[in-house]
CSV table of C-alpha atoms in Angstrom, one decimal:
chain,number,residue,atom,x,y,z
A,1,SER,CA,-16.1,21.5,-26.4
A,2,GLN,CA,-13.9,21.1,-29.4
A,3,GLN,CA,-10.3,22.1,-28.7
A,4,GLY,CA,-8.4,20.3,-31.5
A,5,GLU,CA,-9.2,20.2,-35.0
A,6,GLU,CA,-7.6,18.1,-37.7
A,7,ASP,CA,-6.9,18.9,-41.3
A,8,PRO,CA,-7.6,17.3,-43.7
A,9,GLN,CA,-10.6,15.3,-43.0
A,10,ALA,CA,-9.3,12.6,-45.4
A,11,LEU,CA,-5.9,11.9,-47.3
A,12,SER,CA,-5.0,9.5,-49.9
A,13,ILE,CA,-1.5,8.8,-50.9
A,14,GLN,CA,0.5,6.0,-52.5
A,15,GLU,CA,2.8,3.7,-50.6
A,16,GLY,CA,6.4,5.2,-50.0
A,17,GLU,CA,5.1,8.9,-50.1
A,18,ASN,CA,4.9,11.2,-46.9
A,19,ALA,CA,1.7,12.0,-45.0
A,20,THR,CA,1.2,15.3,-43.3
A,21,MET,CA,-1.8,15.8,-40.9
A,22,ASN,CA,-2.3,19.2,-39.0
A,23,CYS,CA,-4.1,20.0,-35.9
A,24,SER,CA,-5.3,23.4,-34.6
A,25,TYR,CA,-6.5,24.1,-31.4
A,26,LYS,CA,-8.0,27.1,-29.5
A,27,THR,CA,-6.6,27.7,-26.0
A,28,SER,CA,-3.1,27.6,-24.3
A,29,ILE,CA,-2.0,23.8,-23.7
A,30,ASN,CA,0.9,22.2,-21.9
A,31,ASN,CA,0.9,19.0,-24.1
A,32,LEU,CA,-0.6,17.8,-27.2
A,33,GLN,CA,-0.9,13.9,-28.0
A,34,TRP,CA,-1.4,12.1,-31.3
A,35,TYR,CA,-3.2,8.7,-31.5
A,36,ARG,CA,-4.2,6.2,-34.4
A,37,GLN,CA,-7.5,4.4,-34.8
A,38,ASN,CA,-7.6,1.2,-37.0
A,39,SER,CA,-11.1,0.6,-38.2
A,40,GLY,CA,-13.3,-1.0,-35.5
A,41,ARG,CA,-10.5,-0.8,-33.1
A,42,GLY,CA,-9.5,1.4,-30.0
A,43,LEU,CA,-7.1,4.4,-30.4
A,44,VAL,CA,-3.4,3.8,-29.9
A,45,HIS,CA,-1.2,6.5,-28.4
A,46,LEU,CA,1.6,7.5,-30.8
A,47,ILE,CA,3.5,10.4,-29.3
A,48,LEU,CA,3.2,13.2,-26.7
A,49,ILE,CA,4.8,16.7,-27.2
A,50,ARG,CA,5.1,19.1,-24.3
A,51,SER,CA,4.6,22.9,-24.8
A,52,ASN,CA,8.4,23.5,-24.5
A,53,GLU,CA,9.2,21.2,-27.3
A,54,ARG,CA,9.1,22.3,-30.9
A,55,GLU,CA,9.7,18.9,-32.4
A,56,LYS,CA,9.6,15.1,-31.7
A,57,HIS,CA,10.6,11.9,-33.4
A,58,SER,CA,9.4,8.4,-33.0
A,59,GLY,CA,10.5,5.8,-35.9
A,60,ARG,CA,8.9,7.1,-39.0
A,61,LEU,CA,6.9,9.7,-37.3
A,62,ARG,CA,7.7,13.4,-36.7
A,63,VAL,CA,5.5,15.9,-34.8
A,64,THR,CA,5.9,19.4,-34.6
A,65,LEU,CA,4.2,21.9,-32.3
A,66,ASP,CA,4.0,25.6,-32.8
A,67,THR,CA,2.3,27.1,-29.7
A,68,SER,CA,2.3,30.8,-31.2
A,69,LYS,CA,0.0,29.6,-34.1
A,70,LYS,CA,-1.7,27.0,-31.9
A,71,SER,CA,-1.0,24.1,-34.2
A,72,SER,CA,0.6,20.9,-34.4
A,73,SER,CA,1.5,18.5,-37.4
A,74,LEU,CA,2.1,14.8,-37.7
A,75,LEU,CA,4.3,13.7,-40.5
A,76,ILE,CA,4.5,10.0,-41.5
A,77,THR,CA,7.6,9.3,-43.8
A,78,ALA,CA,7.7,6.4,-46.3
A,79,SER,CA,4.1,5.4,-45.6
A,80,ARG,CA,3.1,1.7,-45.7
A,81,ALA,CA,-0.5,0.4,-46.6
A,82,ALA,CA,-0.5,-0.7,-42.7
A,83,ASP,CA,-0.4,3.1,-41.7
A,84,THR,CA,-4.2,3.4,-43.2
A,85,ALA,CA,-6.1,4.5,-40.0
A,86,SER,CA,-7.7,7.5,-38.7
A,87,TYR,CA,-5.5,9.9,-36.8
A,88,PHE,CA,-6.6,12.2,-34.0
A,89,CYS,CA,-4.9,15.0,-31.9
A,90,ALA,CA,-5.9,15.3,-28.3
A,91,THR,CA,-5.2,18.3,-26.0
A,92,PRO,CA,-6.1,18.9,-22.2
A,93,HIS,CA,-9.8,19.9,-22.0
A,94,SER,CA,-10.3,23.6,-21.8
A,95,GLY,CA,-12.3,23.3,-18.7
A,96,SER,CA,-10.3,20.6,-16.9
A,97,ALA,CA,-6.8,19.4,-17.4
A,98,ARG,CA,-7.8,16.1,-16.2
A,99,GLN,CA,-9.7,15.4,-19.4
A,100,LEU,CA,-8.7,15.1,-22.9
A,101,THR,CA,-10.5,16.6,-25.8
A,102,PHE,CA,-10.0,14.7,-29.3
A,103,GLY,CA,-10.4,16.4,-32.7
A,104,SER,CA,-12.6,14.7,-35.5
A,105,GLY,CA,-9.7,13.1,-36.9
A,106,THR,CA,-7.8,12.6,-40.3
A,107,GLN,CA,-8.6,9.5,-42.2
A,108,LEU,CA,-5.3,8.3,-43.9
A,109,THR,CA,-5.7,5.8,-46.9
A,110,VAL,CA,-2.4,4.5,-48.1
A,111,LEU,CA,-2.5,2.8,-51.4
A,112,PRO,CA,-0.2,-0.2,-52.2
B,1,ASP,CA,-0.3,-9.2,-20.9
B,2,GLY,CA,-1.6,-5.9,-19.6
B,3,GLY,CA,-4.4,-4.1,-21.3
B,4,ILE,CA,-8.1,-3.1,-21.2
B,5,THR,CA,-10.8,-5.6,-22.1
B,6,GLN,CA,-14.1,-4.5,-23.2
B,7,SER,CA,-17.3,-6.8,-23.5
B,8,PRO,CA,-19.3,-7.3,-25.4
B,9,LYS,CA,-18.1,-6.4,-28.7
B,10,TYR,CA,-21.4,-6.1,-30.2
B,11,LEU,CA,-24.5,-5.3,-28.3
B,12,PHE,CA,-28.1,-4.6,-29.2
B,13,ARG,CA,-30.7,-2.7,-27.1
B,14,LYS,CA,-34.5,-2.8,-27.2
B,15,GLU,CA,-36.6,0.1,-26.6
B,16,GLY,CA,-36.9,0.9,-22.9
B,17,GLN,CA,-34.0,-1.3,-22.0
B,18,ASN,CA,-30.9,-0.5,-19.8
B,19,VAL,CA,-27.7,-2.2,-21.0
B,20,THR,CA,-24.3,-2.4,-19.2
B,21,LEU,CA,-21.0,-2.2,-21.0
B,22,SER,CA,-17.9,-3.8,-19.4
B,23,CYS,CA,-14.5,-2.5,-18.9
B,24,GLU,CA,-11.7,-4.1,-17.1
B,25,GLN,CA,-8.2,-3.1,-16.9
B,26,ASN,CA,-4.9,-4.9,-15.4
B,27,LEU,CA,-2.6,-1.9,-15.8
B,28,ASN,CA,-3.1,-0.7,-12.3
B,29,HIS,CA,-4.1,2.6,-13.6
B,30,ASP,CA,-6.0,4.9,-11.3
B,31,ALA,CA,-7.9,6.9,-13.9
B,32,MET,CA,-10.5,5.5,-16.2
B,33,TYR,CA,-12.7,7.0,-18.8
B,34,TRP,CA,-15.8,6.4,-21.2
B,35,TYR,CA,-16.2,8.0,-24.6
B,36,ARG,CA,-18.6,7.9,-27.1
B,37,GLN,CA,-17.8,8.0,-31.1
B,38,ASP,CA,-20.3,8.5,-33.8
B,39,PRO,CA,-19.3,7.6,-37.4
B,40,GLY,CA,-16.8,9.9,-39.0
B,41,GLN,CA,-16.3,11.7,-35.5
B,42,GLY,CA,-14.0,12.3,-32.8
B,43,LEU,CA,-14.5,11.0,-29.2
B,44,ARG,CA,-16.8,12.7,-26.6
B,45,LEU,CA,-16.2,12.0,-23.1
B,46,ILE,CA,-19.2,10.5,-21.0
B,47,TYR,CA,-17.7,10.0,-17.8
B,48,TYR,CA,-14.6,9.5,-16.0
B,49,SER,CA,-13.0,8.3,-12.7
B,50,GLN,CA,-9.9,9.4,-11.0
B,51,ILE,CA,-10.1,6.9,-8.2
B,52,VAL,CA,-12.2,4.2,-6.8
B,53,ASN,CA,-15.8,5.2,-5.4
B,54,ASP,CA,-15.5,8.5,-7.3
B,55,PHE,CA,-16.3,9.8,-10.9
B,56,GLN,CA,-17.2,12.8,-12.6
B,57,LYS,CA,-19.7,13.7,-15.5
B,58,GLY,CA,-17.9,14.5,-18.9
B,59,ASP,CA,-19.6,16.5,-21.7
B,60,ILE,CA,-22.5,14.1,-22.7
B,61,ALA,CA,-23.4,12.4,-19.5
B,62,GLU,CA,-27.1,12.6,-19.8
B,63,GLY,CA,-28.8,9.1,-20.2
B,64,TYR,CA,-25.8,7.1,-18.9
B,65,SER,CA,-24.6,6.0,-15.5
B,66,VAL,CA,-21.3,4.4,-14.2
B,67,SER,CA,-19.7,2.9,-11.1
B,68,ARG,CA,-16.2,2.3,-9.8
B,69,GLU,CA,-16.5,-0.1,-7.0
B,70,LYS,CA,-13.1,-1.7,-8.0
B,71,LYS,CA,-9.7,-0.1,-9.4
B,72,GLU,CA,-10.0,-2.7,-12.1
B,73,SER,CA,-13.5,-2.2,-13.4
B,74,PHE,CA,-15.7,0.9,-14.6
B,75,PRO,CA,-18.9,-0.4,-16.1
B,76,LEU,CA,-21.1,1.9,-18.2
B,77,THR,CA,-24.8,1.6,-18.2
B,78,VAL,CA,-26.8,3.1,-21.2
B,79,THR,CA,-30.0,3.7,-19.7
B,80,SER,CA,-33.6,4.1,-21.5
B,81,ALA,CA,-33.4,7.7,-21.1
B,82,GLN,CA,-30.4,8.0,-23.7
B,83,LYS,CA,-32.7,8.1,-26.8
B,84,ASN,CA,-30.1,7.9,-29.5
B,85,PRO,CA,-27.6,5.2,-27.8
B,86,THR,CA,-26.4,3.6,-31.3
B,87,ALA,CA,-22.5,4.5,-31.4
B,88,PHE,CA,-19.2,3.0,-30.7
B,89,TYR,CA,-18.3,3.2,-27.1
B,90,LEU,CA,-14.6,3.2,-25.9
B,91,CYS,CA,-13.1,2.7,-22.4
B,92,ALA,CA,-9.7,4.2,-21.5
B,93,SER,CA,-7.3,4.4,-18.7
B,94,SER,CA,-4.4,6.3,-17.6
B,95,ILE,CA,-1.8,6.5,-14.8
B,96,GLN,CA,-3.4,9.4,-13.4
B,97,GLU,CA,-4.3,12.7,-14.9
B,98,GLY,CA,-5.5,13.6,-18.3
B,99,ARG,CA,-2.1,14.7,-19.4
B,100,GLN,CA,-0.8,11.2,-19.4
B,101,PRO,CA,-1.2,9.0,-22.4
B,102,GLN,CA,-4.5,7.1,-22.4
B,103,HIS,CA,-4.7,3.2,-23.2
B,104,PHE,CA,-7.9,2.2,-24.9
B,105,GLY,CA,-9.9,-1.0,-25.4
B,106,ASP,CA,-11.2,-2.1,-28.5
B,107,GLY,CA,-14.6,-0.9,-27.9
B,108,THR,CA,-18.4,-1.9,-28.0
B,109,ARG,CA,-20.6,-1.4,-30.9
B,110,LEU,CA,-24.1,-0.7,-29.4
B,111,SER,CA,-27.1,-0.8,-31.8
B,112,ILE,CA,-30.9,-0.4,-31.5
B,113,LEU,CA,-33.1,-3.5,-32.2
């Protein structure tokens, strides 16, 4: 069952601009994770935000979580061509906290 | 250099054939997972294992089988019962439960001959 859904499905920006991706989910969660996937590769964990946190930073990444709206956003500042990838949010499975449910992702293209 | 190794990178299956995808980790993680990814889609969980000799079905287990005889290894067999096996298969591991970040291998792309 799909828990998180990313928006937009695809995003194209110029190098140096900021990129914002959103994730909405359906049921209460205790944490939300963001992952990146380069074409033809596995996923790489970026950041985990817990339900009692509103904002978290890691380098050029900023993640927010609004549990009242059941949504999260990932902001990449000063984007680079190397940021071109798909970005996924992941939440604990609605049926079992031992599993993660991934959204369908946002495909980000950063043009040089 | 710790990580997860999946092999082969590309695999072709003939009609009626079973194929096995390898996944090995040296991260000393208890939990391991298999996901299927179709083009432009997210990941769907096939099977997961929290401990040696124990595994659970995920959302799309039909046509697949797994074993967990060693902590380091979690092979996935795509059986002939899986009628649409063409996909990108990803193996992952985590320290323990699903809330922990998962570490992924670089995947196996399976196609039908």
